[in-house]
Amino acid sequence: MMKLTTLKSLYVNLFVVLFYSFAVTAISQTKYSNHDVPAVIAFGDSILDTGNNNHIETVMRANRKPYGRDFLDGKPTGRFCNGRIPSDLLVEILGIKEALPPYLDPNLKIEDLLTGVCFASAGTGFDPLTVKLASVISAEDQLKMFQEYIGKLQEAVGKEKTALILAKSIIVISMGSNDIAGTYFASPFRRFEYNVEEYTSLLINSSSNFVQELYKFGARRIGVLGLSPIGCVPLQRTLEGGPERDCVKSINEAAIIYNTKLTSSLEALSISLPKARLVYLENYNEFNEIIQHYNELGFEVADSACCGGTELVCGPLALTICKDDAKYVFWDSYHPTDRTYSMVVSKIAKRDLAKFFK
């Protein structure tokens, strides 16, 4: 059997996650400004990581060009995108601020803390093996940072105001893609121990525990992202999609199983946590639609990336870096472009944001 260190070098780049979808209409940034949402707080993986991995020892980083070329100042920030990611777009839609800063940014000010930060770490997951292989911040450590963050808020504005901020903020979570696409399908360990049904149940149990811990800390409005068709990313198409580079059916089927269980889990938690507003943020069907009808939505390429084409790595030495990323669904081999993310978050906001205020 292969050693853990060998697998780390072979599979580390498979543990960066994706989240895709589409929307047919934009949402005004002021539409939700009348709702009392003081902050957005993000947990999870590269879908939401705005730069925490820049401050830890890991190869899972996006703080190099051409990442960030379309961001606010055109510089790489650690976001796995050419521009904004969902955590940024959500705070913008809610009228809170332009972008969501990473919690580990040493230059954070109290104003940043009061309006929300990101604890996500690209490459992480619920499975401890996922965290070890990628050398990133675990779900447990993200909760510890959150507890530290709460202490900072209490010191700045007091316990009562802190409790109000936590209760009214929107918490968003994205985890699971790395566990399934990477740890389960790209390494042999978990497949020897569990079948897909068993493994997805383990992940959902961890997800449920994570939500309950957030609730104990005072969070009430909690949104959890489902998995997208992770078998359709350019890298998976290249590795397992055959000569035609098709979507990998087995991985997509596992994502669907996970999403079904996640929906049921959140429904059950809504009963046991009656003061919470738990929202399942579905995106699988929407992304499948953009894959099937990308031309109709104004894209030209949906099966390879703007940066790197069908290669594993996006960076300064990538053989292919497109000039017009608006024509591409994918920015790198796992992540969408700013344009795609904008469509994603607009669709989710239009459908799901109101559920937090009922």
Coordinates of C-alpha atoms in Angstrom, one line a residue:
M1 CA 0.0 0.0 0.0
M2 CA 1.2 3.5 -0.8
K3 CA 2.6 5.6 2.1
L4 CA 0.8 8.7 3.2
T5 CA 3.7 11.0 2.3
T6 CA 3.7 9.5 -1.3
L7 CA 0.0 10.1 -1.7
K8 CA 0.4 13.7 -0.4
S9 CA 2.7 14.5 -3.3
L10 CA 0.6 12.7 -5.8
Y11 CA -2.8 13.9 -4.9
V12 CA -2.3 17.3 -3.1
N13 CA -3.6 19.2 -6.1
L14 CA -6.7 17.2 -6.2
F15 CA -7.9 18.6 -2.9
V16 CA -8.9 22.0 -4.1
V17 CA -12.6 22.2 -4.4
L18 CA -15.1 23.7 -6.7
F19 CA -18.5 25.1 -6.5
Y20 CA -20.4 26.0 -9.7
S21 CA -23.8 26.9 -10.8
F22 CA -25.5 29.5 -13.0
A23 CA -28.0 32.3 -12.9
V24 CA -30.0 34.0 -15.6
T25 CA -30.4 37.3 -13.8
A26 CA -28.3 39.7 -11.7
I27 CA -29.3 40.8 -8.2
S28 CA -29.1 44.4 -7.1
Q29 CA -26.5 44.9 -4.4
T30 CA -29.0 47.0 -2.4
K31 CA -31.9 44.5 -2.6
Y32 CA -31.1 43.0 0.8
S33 CA -29.6 46.1 2.4
N34 CA -32.8 46.6 4.5
H35 CA -32.3 43.3 6.2
D36 CA -30.4 43.4 9.5
V37 CA -27.3 41.3 8.5
P38 CA -24.3 42.8 10.3
A39 CA -21.8 40.3 9.0
V40 CA -21.1 37.3 6.8
I41 CA -18.9 34.5 8.3
A42 CA -17.5 31.8 6.1
F43 CA -16.2 28.3 6.9
G44 CA -14.9 25.5 4.6
D45 CA -12.7 25.1 1.6
S46 CA -11.4 27.0 -1.5
I47 CA -14.9 27.9 -2.6
L48 CA -14.9 30.4 0.3
D49 CA -11.2 30.8 1.3
T50 CA -10.2 34.4 0.7
G51 CA -6.6 33.9 1.6
N52 CA -6.1 32.0 4.9
N53 CA -3.8 29.5 3.3
N54 CA -1.4 32.3 2.6
H55 CA -0.6 32.2 6.3
I56 CA 0.0 28.5 6.8
E57 CA 2.6 25.9 5.6
T58 CA 0.8 24.3 2.7
V59 CA 1.2 24.1 -1.1
M60 CA -2.5 24.8 -1.4
R61 CA -2.1 28.4 -2.3
A62 CA -3.3 30.8 -4.9
N63 CA -1.1 33.8 -4.0
R64 CA 0.7 33.8 -7.4
K65 CA -0.1 35.2 -10.8
P66 CA -2.3 35.0 -12.8
Y67 CA -4.7 34.3 -9.9
G68 CA -6.4 37.5 -8.9
R69 CA -5.8 39.3 -12.2
D70 CA -9.4 40.6 -12.2
F71 CA -9.7 41.2 -8.5
L72 CA -10.0 44.7 -6.9
D73 CA -6.3 45.7 -7.4
G74 CA -5.3 43.0 -9.9
K75 CA -3.1 41.1 -7.5
P76 CA -3.2 37.5 -6.3
T77 CA -4.8 37.3 -2.8
G78 CA -5.1 33.6 -2.2
R79 CA -8.5 33.3 -3.9
F80 CA -8.7 30.4 -6.3
C81 CA -10.1 32.5 -9.1
N82 CA -9.3 35.3 -11.5
G83 CA -11.4 37.6 -9.4
R84 CA -14.1 37.3 -6.7
I85 CA -15.4 34.2 -5.1
P86 CA -18.8 33.5 -3.4
S87 CA -17.8 34.8 0.0
D88 CA -17.0 38.2 -1.6
L89 CA -20.1 38.3 -3.7
L90 CA -22.4 37.5 -0.8
V91 CA -21.2 40.4 1.3
E92 CA -21.4 42.7 -1.7
I93 CA -25.0 41.6 -2.5
L94 CA -25.9 42.2 1.2
G95 CA -24.4 45.7 1.0
I96 CA -21.9 45.0 3.8
K97 CA -18.6 45.5 2.1
E98 CA -16.6 44.8 -1.1
A99 CA -14.9 41.6 -0.1
L100 CA -14.6 39.2 2.8
P101 CA -11.1 39.2 4.4
P102 CA -9.4 36.1 5.7
Y103 CA -9.3 35.8 9.5
L104 CA -5.5 35.1 9.4
D105 CA -4.8 38.4 7.7
P106 CA -2.5 40.2 10.3
N107 CA -3.8 43.6 9.1
L108 CA -7.4 43.1 10.2
K109 CA -9.1 46.0 11.9
I110 CA -12.0 45.9 14.4
E111 CA -14.3 47.1 11.5
D112 CA -13.3 44.0 9.6
L113 CA -14.2 41.7 12.5
L114 CA -17.5 43.4 13.1
T115 CA -18.6 42.9 9.4
G116 CA -17.4 39.4 9.0
V117 CA -14.4 37.3 8.1
C118 CA -13.5 34.0 6.5
F119 CA -12.2 31.0 8.3
A120 CA -12.1 28.7 5.2
S121 CA -9.0 26.9 4.1
A122 CA -8.6 25.7 0.5
G123 CA -8.2 21.9 0.3
T124 CA -9.8 21.0 3.6
G125 CA -12.7 18.7 4.4
F126 CA -14.5 16.9 7.1
D127 CA -12.3 13.8 6.8
P128 CA -9.2 14.1 9.0
L129 CA -7.2 12.3 6.2
T130 CA -8.2 15.0 3.7
V131 CA -6.6 17.6 6.1
K132 CA -3.4 15.6 6.5
L133 CA -2.9 15.0 2.8
A134 CA -3.3 18.7 2.0
S135 CA -1.8 20.1 5.2
V136 CA -4.5 22.7 5.7
I137 CA -6.8 24.0 8.4
S138 CA -9.2 21.4 9.7
A139 CA -12.9 22.0 10.5
E140 CA -12.1 21.7 14.2
D141 CA -9.4 24.3 13.9
Q142 CA -11.7 26.6 12.1
L143 CA -14.1 26.4 15.0
K144 CA -11.3 27.2 17.4
M145 CA -10.4 30.3 15.3
F146 CA -14.1 31.2 15.4
Q147 CA -14.1 30.9 19.2
E148 CA -11.0 33.2 19.3
Y149 CA -12.9 35.6 17.0
I150 CA -15.8 35.7 19.4
G151 CA -13.5 36.6 22.2
K152 CA -12.1 39.6 20.1
L153 CA -15.7 40.8 19.4
Q154 CA -16.6 40.6 23.1
E155 CA -13.5 42.6 24.0
A156 CA -14.4 45.2 21.4
V157 CA -18.2 45.6 21.8
G158 CA -19.2 43.5 24.8
K159 CA -21.0 40.1 25.2
E160 CA -24.5 41.4 24.5
K161 CA -23.6 43.1 21.2
T162 CA -21.5 40.1 20.2
A163 CA -24.4 37.7 20.8
L164 CA -26.6 39.9 18.6
I165 CA -24.0 40.0 15.8
L166 CA -23.7 36.2 15.8
A167 CA -27.4 35.7 15.8
K168 CA -28.1 38.0 12.9
S169 CA -25.1 37.3 10.7
I170 CA -25.3 34.8 7.8
I171 CA -22.9 31.9 8.3
V172 CA -22.0 30.0 5.1
I173 CA -20.3 26.6 5.0
S174 CA -18.7 24.7 2.0
M175 CA -17.1 21.4 2.7
G176 CA -17.2 17.8 1.3
S177 CA -15.9 18.1 -2.3
N178 CA -12.3 17.4 -1.3
D179 CA -13.3 14.4 0.8
I180 CA -15.2 12.8 -2.1
A181 CA -13.2 13.8 -5.2
G182 CA -9.9 13.6 -3.5
T183 CA -9.7 11.4 -0.4
Y184 CA -12.2 8.8 -1.5
F185 CA -11.8 8.6 -5.3
A186 CA -8.1 9.7 -5.7
S187 CA -6.6 7.7 -2.9
P188 CA -7.0 4.0 -1.9
F189 CA -7.4 4.3 1.8
R190 CA -11.1 5.2 2.3
R191 CA -12.3 2.9 -0.4
F192 CA -10.8 -0.1 1.4
E193 CA -12.8 0.9 4.5
Y194 CA -16.1 2.3 3.2
N195 CA -18.4 2.1 0.3
V196 CA -19.9 5.4 -1.0
E197 CA -23.0 5.2 1.1
E198 CA -21.0 4.6 4.3
Y199 CA -18.4 7.3 3.5
T200 CA -21.0 10.0 2.7
S201 CA -22.9 9.2 5.9
L202 CA -19.7 9.8 7.9
L203 CA -19.2 13.1 6.2
I204 CA -22.8 14.2 6.8
N205 CA -22.5 13.2 10.5
S206 CA -19.5 15.5 10.7
S207 CA -21.4 18.3 8.9
S208 CA -24.2 17.9 11.4
N209 CA -21.9 18.2 14.3
F210 CA -20.2 21.2 12.8
V211 CA -23.5 23.0 12.4
Q212 CA -24.5 22.1 16.0
E213 CA -21.2 23.5 17.3
L214 CA -21.8 26.8 15.5
Y215 CA -25.3 26.9 17.0
K216 CA -23.7 26.5 20.5
F217 CA -21.5 29.5 19.8
G218 CA -24.6 31.6 19.0
A219 CA -24.9 31.3 15.2
R220 CA -28.5 31.1 14.0
R221 CA -28.6 31.9 10.3
I222 CA -26.6 29.1 8.7
G223 CA -26.4 28.2 5.0
V224 CA -24.7 25.0 3.8
L225 CA -23.6 24.6 0.2
G226 CA -24.4 21.3 -1.5
L227 CA -21.9 19.7 -3.8
S228 CA -21.8 20.5 -7.5
P229 CA -21.1 17.9 -10.3
I230 CA -17.4 17.6 -9.2
G231 CA -16.9 14.8 -11.8
C232 CA -17.2 17.5 -14.5
V233 CA -14.3 19.7 -13.7
P234 CA -11.6 19.8 -16.4
L235 CA -9.1 17.8 -14.3
Q236 CA -11.5 14.9 -13.6
R237 CA -12.5 14.8 -17.3
T238 CA -8.8 14.5 -18.2
L239 CA -7.9 11.9 -15.6
E240 CA -11.0 9.7 -15.7
G241 CA -13.3 10.9 -18.5
G242 CA -11.8 8.7 -21.2
P243 CA -10.9 9.7 -24.8
E244 CA -14.0 12.0 -25.0
R245 CA -13.2 13.6 -21.6
D246 CA -16.7 13.0 -20.3
C247 CA -17.9 13.9 -16.8
V248 CA -17.0 11.1 -14.3
K249 CA -20.2 9.5 -13.4
S250 CA -19.1 7.7 -10.2
I251 CA -18.0 11.0 -8.6
N252 CA -21.1 12.9 -9.6
E253 CA -23.3 10.1 -8.3
A254 CA -21.5 10.3 -4.9
A255 CA -22.1 14.1 -4.9
I256 CA -25.8 13.5 -5.4
I257 CA -25.9 11.0 -2.6
Y258 CA -24.1 13.4 -0.3
N259 CA -26.5 16.2 -1.2
T260 CA -29.6 14.1 -0.6
K261 CA -28.3 13.2 2.9
L262 CA -27.3 16.8 3.6
T263 CA -30.8 18.0 2.8
S264 CA -32.3 15.4 5.2
S265 CA -29.7 16.3 7.9
L266 CA -30.5 20.0 7.8
E267 CA -34.3 19.3 8.0
A268 CA -33.7 17.2 11.1
L269 CA -31.5 19.8 12.7
S270 CA -34.2 22.4 12.0
I271 CA -36.4 20.5 14.3
S272 CA -33.8 20.0 17.1
L273 CA -32.5 23.6 16.8
P274 CA -35.8 25.6 16.5
K275 CA -34.2 29.0 16.8
A276 CA -32.0 28.4 13.8
R277 CA -32.6 29.2 10.2
L278 CA -30.8 26.4 8.4
V279 CA -30.7 26.8 4.6
Y280 CA -29.6 24.2 2.1
L281 CA -27.9 26.0 -0.7
E282 CA -28.4 23.7 -3.7
N283 CA -26.3 24.1 -6.8
Y284 CA -25.9 20.7 -8.5
N285 CA -28.8 21.1 -11.0
E286 CA -27.9 24.6 -11.8
F287 CA -24.3 23.7 -12.6
N288 CA -25.4 20.7 -14.7
E289 CA -27.5 23.2 -16.7
I290 CA -24.5 25.4 -17.4
I291 CA -22.5 22.4 -18.5
Q292 CA -25.2 21.3 -20.9
H293 CA -26.1 24.8 -22.3
Y294 CA -22.9 26.9 -21.8
N295 CA -23.1 28.4 -25.3
E296 CA -26.6 29.7 -24.6
L297 CA -25.3 31.4 -21.5
G298 CA -22.6 33.2 -23.4
F299 CA -19.6 30.9 -22.7
E300 CA -17.5 29.3 -25.3
V301 CA -15.5 26.7 -23.3
A302 CA -16.8 24.4 -20.5
D303 CA -14.5 21.4 -20.5
S304 CA -11.1 23.1 -20.0
A305 CA -9.8 26.0 -18.0
C306 CA -8.8 29.5 -18.9
C307 CA -5.6 29.0 -16.9
G308 CA -3.8 25.8 -17.6
G309 CA -6.3 24.3 -20.1
T310 CA -6.5 20.7 -19.2
E311 CA -3.4 20.8 -17.0
L312 CA -3.3 20.2 -13.3
V313 CA -1.7 23.5 -12.3
C314 CA -2.5 27.1 -12.9
G315 CA 0.4 29.5 -12.4
P316 CA 2.9 31.8 -14.2
L317 CA 4.4 28.8 -16.0
A318 CA 1.1 27.4 -17.2
L319 CA 1.3 26.5 -20.9
T320 CA -2.1 28.0 -21.6
I321 CA -3.5 31.2 -20.1
C322 CA -6.5 32.6 -22.0
K323 CA -6.9 36.3 -22.7
D324 CA -10.7 36.5 -22.2
D325 CA -11.7 34.5 -19.1
A326 CA -15.4 35.6 -19.6
K327 CA -15.6 33.0 -22.3
Y328 CA -14.7 30.2 -19.9
V329 CA -16.8 28.5 -17.2
F330 CA -13.6 27.4 -15.4
W331 CA -10.7 29.5 -14.3
D332 CA -8.4 26.7 -13.4
S333 CA -8.8 22.9 -13.5
Y334 CA -11.1 22.9 -10.5
H335 CA -12.6 26.4 -10.0
P336 CA -14.8 28.8 -12.0
T337 CA -14.2 32.2 -13.3
D338 CA -15.4 35.4 -11.6
R339 CA -18.2 35.6 -14.2
T340 CA -19.4 32.1 -13.4
Y341 CA -19.2 32.7 -9.6
S342 CA -21.2 35.9 -10.1
M343 CA -23.9 33.9 -11.9
V344 CA -23.7 31.3 -9.1
V345 CA -24.2 33.6 -6.2
S346 CA -26.9 35.7 -8.0
K347 CA -28.9 32.5 -8.6
I348 CA -28.5 31.3 -5.0
A349 CA -29.3 34.8 -3.5
K350 CA -32.4 35.1 -5.6
R351 CA -33.7 31.7 -4.5
D352 CA -32.4 31.3 -1.0
L353 CA -31.5 34.5 0.8
A354 CA -35.1 35.2 1.9
K355 CA -35.2 31.9 3.7
F356 CA -32.8 33.3 6.3
F357 CA -35.3 36.0 7.3
K358 CA -38.5 34.0 7.6

